[in-house]
mmCIF file with all atom_site columns, C-alpha atoms in Angstrom:
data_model
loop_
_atom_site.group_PDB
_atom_site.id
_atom_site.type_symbol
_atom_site.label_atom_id
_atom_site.label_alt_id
_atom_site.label_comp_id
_atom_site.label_asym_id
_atom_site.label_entity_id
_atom_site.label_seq_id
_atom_site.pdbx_PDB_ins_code
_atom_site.Cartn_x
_atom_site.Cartn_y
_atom_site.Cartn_z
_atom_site.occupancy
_atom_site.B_iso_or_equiv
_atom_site.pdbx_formal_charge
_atom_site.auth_seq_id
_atom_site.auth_comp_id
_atom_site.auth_asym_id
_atom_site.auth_atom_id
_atom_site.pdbx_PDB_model_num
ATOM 1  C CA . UNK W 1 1  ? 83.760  101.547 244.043 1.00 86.00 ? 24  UNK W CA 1
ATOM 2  C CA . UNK W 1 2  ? 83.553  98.494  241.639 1.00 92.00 ? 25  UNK W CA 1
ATOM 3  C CA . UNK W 1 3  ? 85.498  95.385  242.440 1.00 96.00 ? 26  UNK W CA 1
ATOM 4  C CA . UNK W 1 4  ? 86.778  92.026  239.940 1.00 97.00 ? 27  UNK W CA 1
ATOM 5  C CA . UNK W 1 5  ? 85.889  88.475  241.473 1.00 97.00 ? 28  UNK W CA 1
ATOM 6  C CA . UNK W 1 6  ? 89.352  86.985  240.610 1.00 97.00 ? 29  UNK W CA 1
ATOM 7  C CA . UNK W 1 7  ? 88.697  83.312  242.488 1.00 97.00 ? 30  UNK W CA 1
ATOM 8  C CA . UNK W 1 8  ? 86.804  82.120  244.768 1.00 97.00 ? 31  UNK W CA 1
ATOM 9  C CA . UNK W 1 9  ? 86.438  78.513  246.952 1.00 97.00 ? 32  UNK W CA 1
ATOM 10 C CA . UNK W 1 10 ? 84.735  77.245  249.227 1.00 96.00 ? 33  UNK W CA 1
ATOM 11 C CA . UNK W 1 11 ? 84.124  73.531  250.803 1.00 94.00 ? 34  UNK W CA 1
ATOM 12 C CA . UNK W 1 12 ? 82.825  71.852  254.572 1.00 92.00 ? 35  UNK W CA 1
ATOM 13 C CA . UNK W 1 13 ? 85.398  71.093  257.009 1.00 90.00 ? 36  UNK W CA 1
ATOM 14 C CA . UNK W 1 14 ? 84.800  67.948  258.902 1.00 90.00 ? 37  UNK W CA 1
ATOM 15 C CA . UNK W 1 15 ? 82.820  69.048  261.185 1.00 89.00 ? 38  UNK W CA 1
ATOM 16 C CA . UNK W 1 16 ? 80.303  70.407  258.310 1.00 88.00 ? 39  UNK W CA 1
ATOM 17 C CA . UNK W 1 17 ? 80.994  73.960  258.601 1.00 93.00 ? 40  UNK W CA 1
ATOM 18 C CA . UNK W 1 18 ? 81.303  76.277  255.257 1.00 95.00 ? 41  UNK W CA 1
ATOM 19 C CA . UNK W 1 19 ? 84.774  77.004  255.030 1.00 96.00 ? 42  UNK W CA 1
ATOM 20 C CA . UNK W 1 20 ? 85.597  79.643  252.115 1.00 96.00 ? 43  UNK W CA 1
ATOM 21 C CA . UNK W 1 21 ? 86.898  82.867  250.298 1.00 97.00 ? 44  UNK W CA 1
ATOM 22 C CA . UNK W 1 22 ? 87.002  85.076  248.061 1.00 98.00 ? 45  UNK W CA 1
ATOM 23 C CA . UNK W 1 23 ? 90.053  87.221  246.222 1.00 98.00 ? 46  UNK W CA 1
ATOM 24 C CA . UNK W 1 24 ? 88.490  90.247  244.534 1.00 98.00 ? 47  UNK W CA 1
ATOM 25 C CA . UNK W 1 25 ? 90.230  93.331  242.625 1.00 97.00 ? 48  UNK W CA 1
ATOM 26 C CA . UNK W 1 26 ? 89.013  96.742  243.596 1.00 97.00 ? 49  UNK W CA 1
ATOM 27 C CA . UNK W 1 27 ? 89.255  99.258  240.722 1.00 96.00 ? 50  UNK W CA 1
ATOM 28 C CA . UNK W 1 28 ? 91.939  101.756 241.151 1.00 95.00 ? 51  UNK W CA 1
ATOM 29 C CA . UNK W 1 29 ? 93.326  99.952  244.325 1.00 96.00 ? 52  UNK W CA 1
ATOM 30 C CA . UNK W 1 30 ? 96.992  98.877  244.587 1.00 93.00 ? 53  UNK W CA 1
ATOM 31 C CA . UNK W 1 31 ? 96.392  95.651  246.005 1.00 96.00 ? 54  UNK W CA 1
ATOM 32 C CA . UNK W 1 32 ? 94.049  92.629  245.499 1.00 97.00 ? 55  UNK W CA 1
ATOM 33 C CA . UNK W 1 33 ? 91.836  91.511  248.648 1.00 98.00 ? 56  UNK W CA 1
ATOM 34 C CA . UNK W 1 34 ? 90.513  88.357  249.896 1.00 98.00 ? 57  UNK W CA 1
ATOM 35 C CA . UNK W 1 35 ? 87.806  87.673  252.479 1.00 98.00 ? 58  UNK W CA 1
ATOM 36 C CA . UNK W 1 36 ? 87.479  84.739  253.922 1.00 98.00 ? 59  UNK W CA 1
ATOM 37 C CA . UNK W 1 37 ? 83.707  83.369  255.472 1.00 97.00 ? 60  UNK W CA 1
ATOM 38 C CA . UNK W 1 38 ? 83.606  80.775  257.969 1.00 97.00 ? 61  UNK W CA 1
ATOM 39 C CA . UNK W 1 39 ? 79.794  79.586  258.852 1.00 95.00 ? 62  UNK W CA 1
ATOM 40 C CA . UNK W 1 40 ? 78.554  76.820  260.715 1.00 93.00 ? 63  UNK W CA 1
ATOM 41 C CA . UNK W 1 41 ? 75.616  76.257  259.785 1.00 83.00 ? 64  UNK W CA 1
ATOM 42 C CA . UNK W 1 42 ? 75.332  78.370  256.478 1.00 82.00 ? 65  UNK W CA 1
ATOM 43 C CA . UNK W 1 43 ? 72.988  80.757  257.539 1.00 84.00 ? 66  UNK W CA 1
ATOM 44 C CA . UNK W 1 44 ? 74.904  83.348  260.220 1.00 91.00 ? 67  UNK W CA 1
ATOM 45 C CA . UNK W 1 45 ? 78.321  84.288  258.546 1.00 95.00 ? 68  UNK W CA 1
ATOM 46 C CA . UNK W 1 46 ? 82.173  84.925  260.459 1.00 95.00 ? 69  UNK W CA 1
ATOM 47 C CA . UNK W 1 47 ? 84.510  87.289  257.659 1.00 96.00 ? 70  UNK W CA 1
ATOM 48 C CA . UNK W 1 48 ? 88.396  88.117  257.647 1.00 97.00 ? 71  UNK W CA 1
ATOM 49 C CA . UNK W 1 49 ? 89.313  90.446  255.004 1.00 98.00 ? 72  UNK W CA 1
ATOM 50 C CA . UNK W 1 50 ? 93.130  90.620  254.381 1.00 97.00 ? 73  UNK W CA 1
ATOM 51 C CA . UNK W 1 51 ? 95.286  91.082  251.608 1.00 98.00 ? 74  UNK W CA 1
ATOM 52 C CA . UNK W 1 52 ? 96.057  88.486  248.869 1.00 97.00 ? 75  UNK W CA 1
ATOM 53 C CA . UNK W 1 53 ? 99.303  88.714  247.862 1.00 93.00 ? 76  UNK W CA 1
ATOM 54 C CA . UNK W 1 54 ? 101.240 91.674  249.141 1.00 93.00 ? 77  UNK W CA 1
ATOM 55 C CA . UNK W 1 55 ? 100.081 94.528  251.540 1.00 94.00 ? 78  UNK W CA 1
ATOM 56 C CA . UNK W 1 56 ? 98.540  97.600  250.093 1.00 95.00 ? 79  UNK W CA 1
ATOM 57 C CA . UNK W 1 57 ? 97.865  101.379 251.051 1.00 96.00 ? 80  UNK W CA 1
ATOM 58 C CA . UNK W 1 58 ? 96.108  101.280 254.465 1.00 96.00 ? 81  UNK W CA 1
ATOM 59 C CA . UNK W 1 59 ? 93.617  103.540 253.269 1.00 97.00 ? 82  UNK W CA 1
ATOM 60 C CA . UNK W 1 60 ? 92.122  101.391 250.556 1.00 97.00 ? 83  UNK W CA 1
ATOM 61 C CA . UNK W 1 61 ? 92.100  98.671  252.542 1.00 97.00 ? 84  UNK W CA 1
ATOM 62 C CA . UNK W 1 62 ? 89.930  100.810 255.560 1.00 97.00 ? 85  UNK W CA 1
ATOM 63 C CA . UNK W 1 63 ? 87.595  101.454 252.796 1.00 97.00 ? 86  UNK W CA 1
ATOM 64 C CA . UNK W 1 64 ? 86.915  98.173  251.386 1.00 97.00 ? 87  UNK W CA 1
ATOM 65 C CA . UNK W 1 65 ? 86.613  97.013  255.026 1.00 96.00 ? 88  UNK W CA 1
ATOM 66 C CA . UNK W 1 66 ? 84.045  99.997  255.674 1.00 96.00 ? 89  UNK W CA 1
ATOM 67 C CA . UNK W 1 67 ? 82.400  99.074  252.457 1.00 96.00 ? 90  UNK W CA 1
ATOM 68 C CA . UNK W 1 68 ? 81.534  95.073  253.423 1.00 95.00 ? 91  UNK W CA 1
ATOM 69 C CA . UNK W 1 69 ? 80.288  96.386  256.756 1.00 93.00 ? 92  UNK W CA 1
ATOM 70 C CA . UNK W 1 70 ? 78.337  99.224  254.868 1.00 95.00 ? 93  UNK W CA 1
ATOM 71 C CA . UNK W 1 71 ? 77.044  97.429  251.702 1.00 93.00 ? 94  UNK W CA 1
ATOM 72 C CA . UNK W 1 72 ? 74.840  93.703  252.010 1.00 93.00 ? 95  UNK W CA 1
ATOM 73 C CA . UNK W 1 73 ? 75.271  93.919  248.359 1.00 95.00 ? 96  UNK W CA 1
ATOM 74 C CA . UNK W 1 74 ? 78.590  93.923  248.055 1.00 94.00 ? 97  UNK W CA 1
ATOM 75 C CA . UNK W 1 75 ? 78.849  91.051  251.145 1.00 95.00 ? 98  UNK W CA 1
ATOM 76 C CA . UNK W 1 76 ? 76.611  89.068  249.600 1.00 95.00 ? 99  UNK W CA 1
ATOM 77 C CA . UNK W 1 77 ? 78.027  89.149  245.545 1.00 97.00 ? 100 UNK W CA 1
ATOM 78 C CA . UNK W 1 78 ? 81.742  88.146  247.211 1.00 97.00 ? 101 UNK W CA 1
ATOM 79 C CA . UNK W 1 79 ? 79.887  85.276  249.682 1.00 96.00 ? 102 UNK W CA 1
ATOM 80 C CA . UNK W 1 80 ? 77.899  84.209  246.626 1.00 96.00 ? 103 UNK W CA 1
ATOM 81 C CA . UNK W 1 81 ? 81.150  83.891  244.557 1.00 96.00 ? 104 UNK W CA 1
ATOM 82 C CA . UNK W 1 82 ? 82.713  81.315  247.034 1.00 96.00 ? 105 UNK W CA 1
ATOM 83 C CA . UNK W 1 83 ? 79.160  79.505  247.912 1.00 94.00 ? 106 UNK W CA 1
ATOM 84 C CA . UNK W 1 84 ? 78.619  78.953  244.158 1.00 95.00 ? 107 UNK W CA 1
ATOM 85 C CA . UNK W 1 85 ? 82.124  76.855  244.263 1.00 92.00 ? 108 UNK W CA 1
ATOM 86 C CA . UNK W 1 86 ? 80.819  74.298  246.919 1.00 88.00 ? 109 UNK W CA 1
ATOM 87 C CA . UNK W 1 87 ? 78.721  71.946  244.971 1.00 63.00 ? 110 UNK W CA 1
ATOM 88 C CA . UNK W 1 88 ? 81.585  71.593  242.003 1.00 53.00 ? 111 UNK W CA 1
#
């Protein structure tokens, strides 16, 4: 399963925790995805994944969910995506 960073964001809320996310195309999938990370200190990370525009096919979406809990790799590439957006 290969996926397309489309955007990605991220900034502190005033409080100083890492708000962000990240909207990613899965290839072959009907519907684009974004997770969003919420962390308060930058080191333990909170995830939502939802859909970005309109809703998909259930399955997909079970197995891109299964895949972020499955795969640091792929976790990581989509949190790296929206950290690389907070110092701009």
């Amino acid at each position: 399963m290969n996926f397309t960073i489309v955007d990605a964001q991220m900034r502190k809320d005033e409080e100083g925790a890492l708000v962000g996310s990240t909207v990613f195309e899965v290839e072959g999938h009907k519907a684009a995805y974004e997770i969003t990370f919420y962390s308060k200190k930058g080191k333990e990370w909170d995830y939502s994944l939802n859909y970005a525009k309109e809703s998909g096919i259930e399955a997909e979406f079970l197995s891109v969910d299964a895949k972020l809990e499955e795969d640091d790799e792929w976790f990581d590439e989509l949190l790296e995506a929206a950290q690389s957006k907070l110092a701009e």
